Amino acid sequence: MKSISNDFQIYKYKISNWQEKKDKLIETFYKTDPRIYGNVFTNFNTGEQNRFFLNSVVEEIFKDDIEKYIGSEYFLESAWMQLYEKNMYHEIHNHGVGCSAIIYIKFDKEVHSSTIFVDKANSISFLPEVEEGDIIFFNSKHYHHCPTNENDKERMICSFNLKKDIKMSYA
């Protein structure tokens, strides 16, 4: 596995059977009561029932991709989706410990910006080249943000966090 950045641990892959998976993700988004949280439409923190439903859908759709690209020792901890209309953005943040992913569901590379990764200590940033149907995996500790969507075309992503499944031995 080769990183697409010299300064960040970021890996990009093209999702197979994209149109089928895209349709399922969009359908799922609207079934999970999205609302404005911060400055974006999201199903993040919309209740336990929605969280379990979304996690199960994402796990079902992307289990093979996760195992193929990241490994079977990881499990899906949490998933959420975000829809950016005109003038919406997501402030700089990170996801703590583990591995995170972003799937670009509605994304027009001619008018949208990808996620911007930032190394605050070294004043470095990285903007991966992505297209609709790409998934990027990255170290959860990397700070990143989504700049303002400056046009009328919606931008939608699905993001999730993976944690290592630690086996305890009491021998």
CSV table of C-alpha atoms in Angstrom, one decimal:
chain,number,residue,atom,x,y,z
A,1,MET,CA,0.0,0.0,0.0
A,2,LYS,CA,1.5,3.3,-1.1
A,3,SER,CA,0.5,6.7,0.3
A,4,ILE,CA,-0.5,9.4,-2.2
A,5,SER,CA,1.2,12.0,0.0
A,6,ASN,CA,4.8,12.4,1.2
A,7,ASP,CA,3.7,14.3,4.3
A,8,PHE,CA,0.5,12.4,5.3
A,9,GLN,CA,-0.5,8.7,5.5
A,10,ILE,CA,-3.3,8.9,2.9
A,11,TYR,CA,-4.3,6.0,0.6
A,12,LYS,CA,-6.8,6.4,-2.3
A,13,TYR,CA,-8.8,3.6,-4.1
A,14,LYS,CA,-11.6,3.5,-6.7
A,15,ILE,CA,-14.7,1.8,-5.4
A,16,SER,CA,-16.0,-1.1,-7.5
A,17,ASN,CA,-19.7,-1.3,-8.5
A,18,TRP,CA,-19.9,2.4,-7.7
A,19,GLN,CA,-23.3,3.4,-9.0
A,20,GLU,CA,-25.1,0.6,-7.0
A,21,LYS,CA,-23.2,1.6,-3.8
A,22,LYS,CA,-23.8,5.3,-4.4
A,23,ASP,CA,-27.5,4.8,-4.8
A,24,LYS,CA,-27.6,2.8,-1.6
A,25,LEU,CA,-25.7,5.4,0.4
A,26,ILE,CA,-27.9,8.3,-0.8
A,27,GLU,CA,-31.0,6.3,0.0
A,28,THR,CA,-29.6,5.6,3.5
A,29,PHE,CA,-28.7,9.2,4.1
A,30,TYR,CA,-32.3,10.4,3.8
A,31,LYS,CA,-33.6,7.5,5.9
A,32,THR,CA,-31.4,8.6,8.9
A,33,ASP,CA,-33.0,12.0,9.6
A,34,PRO,CA,-30.2,14.3,8.5
A,35,ARG,CA,-30.1,17.8,10.1
A,36,ILE,CA,-27.8,20.8,10.3
A,37,TYR,CA,-25.0,20.2,12.7
A,38,GLY,CA,-22.4,22.9,12.7
A,39,ASN,CA,-22.5,24.2,9.2
A,40,VAL,CA,-23.4,21.0,7.2
A,41,PHE,CA,-26.3,18.6,6.8
A,42,THR,CA,-25.4,15.4,8.5
A,43,ASN,CA,-26.8,12.2,10.2
A,44,PHE,CA,-24.0,12.5,12.8
A,45,ASN,CA,-25.5,12.3,16.3
A,46,THR,CA,-29.1,11.7,15.1
A,47,GLY,CA,-29.7,8.9,17.6
A,48,GLU,CA,-28.7,5.4,18.4
A,49,GLN,CA,-31.2,3.8,15.9
A,50,ASN,CA,-29.8,5.8,13.0
A,51,ARG,CA,-26.2,5.1,14.1
A,52,PHE,CA,-26.7,1.4,14.2
A,53,PHE,CA,-28.6,1.4,10.9
A,54,LEU,CA,-25.9,3.5,9.1
A,55,ASN,CA,-23.1,1.5,10.6
A,56,SER,CA,-24.7,-1.8,9.4
A,57,VAL,CA,-25.3,-0.4,5.8
A,58,VAL,CA,-21.7,0.9,5.5
A,59,GLU,CA,-20.3,-2.3,6.9
A,60,GLU,CA,-22.3,-4.4,4.5
A,61,ILE,CA,-21.4,-2.3,1.5
A,62,PHE,CA,-17.7,-1.8,2.2
A,63,LYS,CA,-16.6,-4.8,4.3
A,64,ASP,CA,-14.7,-6.3,1.4
A,65,ASP,CA,-13.0,-2.9,0.6
A,66,ILE,CA,-11.9,-2.4,4.2
A,67,GLU,CA,-10.5,-5.9,4.4
A,68,LYS,CA,-8.8,-5.6,1.0
A,69,TYR,CA,-7.2,-2.2,1.6
A,70,ILE,CA,-6.8,-1.9,5.4
A,71,GLY,CA,-7.0,-5.5,6.7
A,72,SER,CA,-9.3,-7.7,8.6
A,73,GLU,CA,-7.9,-6.7,12.0
A,74,TYR,CA,-10.0,-3.5,11.9
A,75,PHE,CA,-13.7,-3.0,12.8
A,76,LEU,CA,-16.0,-0.2,11.9
A,77,GLU,CA,-16.6,2.0,15.0
A,78,SER,CA,-18.8,4.7,13.6
A,79,ALA,CA,-20.0,6.1,10.3
A,80,TRP,CA,-21.8,9.3,9.2
A,81,MET,CA,-22.7,11.2,6.1
A,82,GLN,CA,-22.5,14.9,5.2
A,83,LEU,CA,-24.2,17.0,2.5
A,84,TYR,CA,-22.8,20.4,1.7
A,85,GLU,CA,-25.0,22.8,-0.1
A,86,LYS,CA,-23.9,26.3,-1.2
A,87,ASN,CA,-21.8,28.1,1.5
A,88,MET,CA,-21.6,25.0,3.8
A,89,TYR,CA,-18.2,23.8,5.1
A,90,HIS,CA,-16.7,21.7,7.9
A,91,GLU,CA,-14.1,23.2,10.3
A,92,ILE,CA,-10.7,21.7,11.0
A,93,HIS,CA,-10.8,18.6,13.1
A,94,ASN,CA,-9.4,15.1,13.5
A,95,HIS,CA,-10.9,11.7,14.5
A,96,GLY,CA,-8.5,10.7,17.3
A,97,VAL,CA,-6.9,7.2,17.1
A,98,GLY,CA,-7.3,4.6,14.4
A,99,CYS,CA,-7.9,4.8,10.7
A,100,SER,CA,-10.6,6.9,9.0
A,101,ALA,CA,-12.1,7.0,5.6
A,102,ILE,CA,-13.9,9.4,3.3
A,103,ILE,CA,-16.1,8.3,0.4
A,104,TYR,CA,-16.8,10.9,-2.2
A,105,ILE,CA,-20.5,10.3,-3.1
A,106,LYS,CA,-21.6,13.5,-4.9
A,107,PHE,CA,-18.4,15.2,-6.1
A,108,ASP,CA,-17.7,17.2,-9.2
A,109,LYS,CA,-13.9,17.8,-9.3
A,110,GLU,CA,-14.5,20.8,-11.6
A,111,VAL,CA,-16.4,22.7,-8.9
A,112,HIS,CA,-15.7,21.0,-5.5
A,113,SER,CA,-12.6,20.9,-3.4
A,114,SER,CA,-11.5,17.6,-1.8
A,115,THR,CA,-10.8,17.4,1.9
A,116,ILE,CA,-7.8,19.5,2.9
A,117,PHE,CA,-5.3,17.8,5.3
A,118,VAL,CA,-3.3,20.1,7.6
A,119,ASP,CA,-0.1,19.5,9.6
A,120,LYS,CA,-0.4,22.5,12.0
A,121,ALA,CA,3.0,22.0,13.6
A,122,ASN,CA,4.9,22.2,10.3
A,123,SER,CA,2.5,24.5,8.4
A,124,ILE,CA,1.9,21.9,5.6
A,125,SER,CA,-1.3,21.1,3.8
A,126,PHE,CA,-2.3,18.5,1.3
A,127,LEU,CA,-5.3,18.4,-1.1
A,128,PRO,CA,-5.7,14.9,-2.6
A,129,GLU,CA,-6.9,14.7,-6.1
A,130,VAL,CA,-10.2,12.7,-5.9
A,131,GLU,CA,-13.2,11.9,-8.0
A,132,GLU,CA,-16.7,10.7,-7.3
A,133,GLY,CA,-16.5,7.1,-6.3
A,134,ASP,CA,-13.1,7.4,-4.7
A,135,ILE,CA,-12.4,6.3,-1.1
A,136,ILE,CA,-9.5,7.6,0.9
A,137,PHE,CA,-8.1,6.0,4.1
A,138,PHE,CA,-6.0,8.1,6.4
A,139,ASN,CA,-4.6,8.1,9.9
A,140,SER,CA,-7.3,9.4,12.2
A,141,LYS,CA,-4.9,11.8,13.9
A,142,HIS,CA,-4.5,13.9,10.7
A,143,TYR,CA,-6.3,17.2,11.0
A,144,HIS,CA,-8.5,18.0,8.0
A,145,HIS,CA,-11.4,20.2,6.9
A,146,CYS,CA,-13.8,20.7,4.0
A,147,PRO,CA,-13.6,24.2,2.5
A,148,THR,CA,-16.8,26.2,1.7
A,149,ASN,CA,-18.9,24.8,-1.1
A,150,GLU,CA,-19.1,28.0,-3.3
A,151,ASN,CA,-21.6,26.7,-5.8
A,152,ASP,CA,-25.1,25.4,-6.1
A,153,LYS,CA,-24.0,21.8,-6.8
A,154,GLU,CA,-24.3,19.5,-3.8
A,155,ARG,CA,-21.2,17.8,-2.4
A,156,MET,CA,-21.8,14.6,-0.3
A,157,ILE,CA,-19.4,12.3,1.5
A,158,CYS,CA,-19.6,9.3,3.8
A,159,SER,CA,-17.0,9.1,6.5
A,160,PHE,CA,-16.2,6.3,9.0
A,161,ASN,CA,-13.7,5.4,11.7
A,162,LEU,CA,-12.0,2.1,12.0
A,163,LYS,CA,-10.4,0.7,15.1
A,164,LYS,CA,-8.0,-2.2,15.5
A,165,ASP,CA,-9.6,-5.2,17.0
A,166,ILE,CA,-7.3,-6.0,19.9
A,167,LYS,CA,-7.3,-9.6,21.1
A,168,MET,CA,-6.7,-10.0,24.8
A,169,SER,CA,-4.8,-13.0,26.0
A,170,TYR,CA,-4.9,-14.1,29.6
A,171,ALA,CA,-2.5,-17.1,29.4
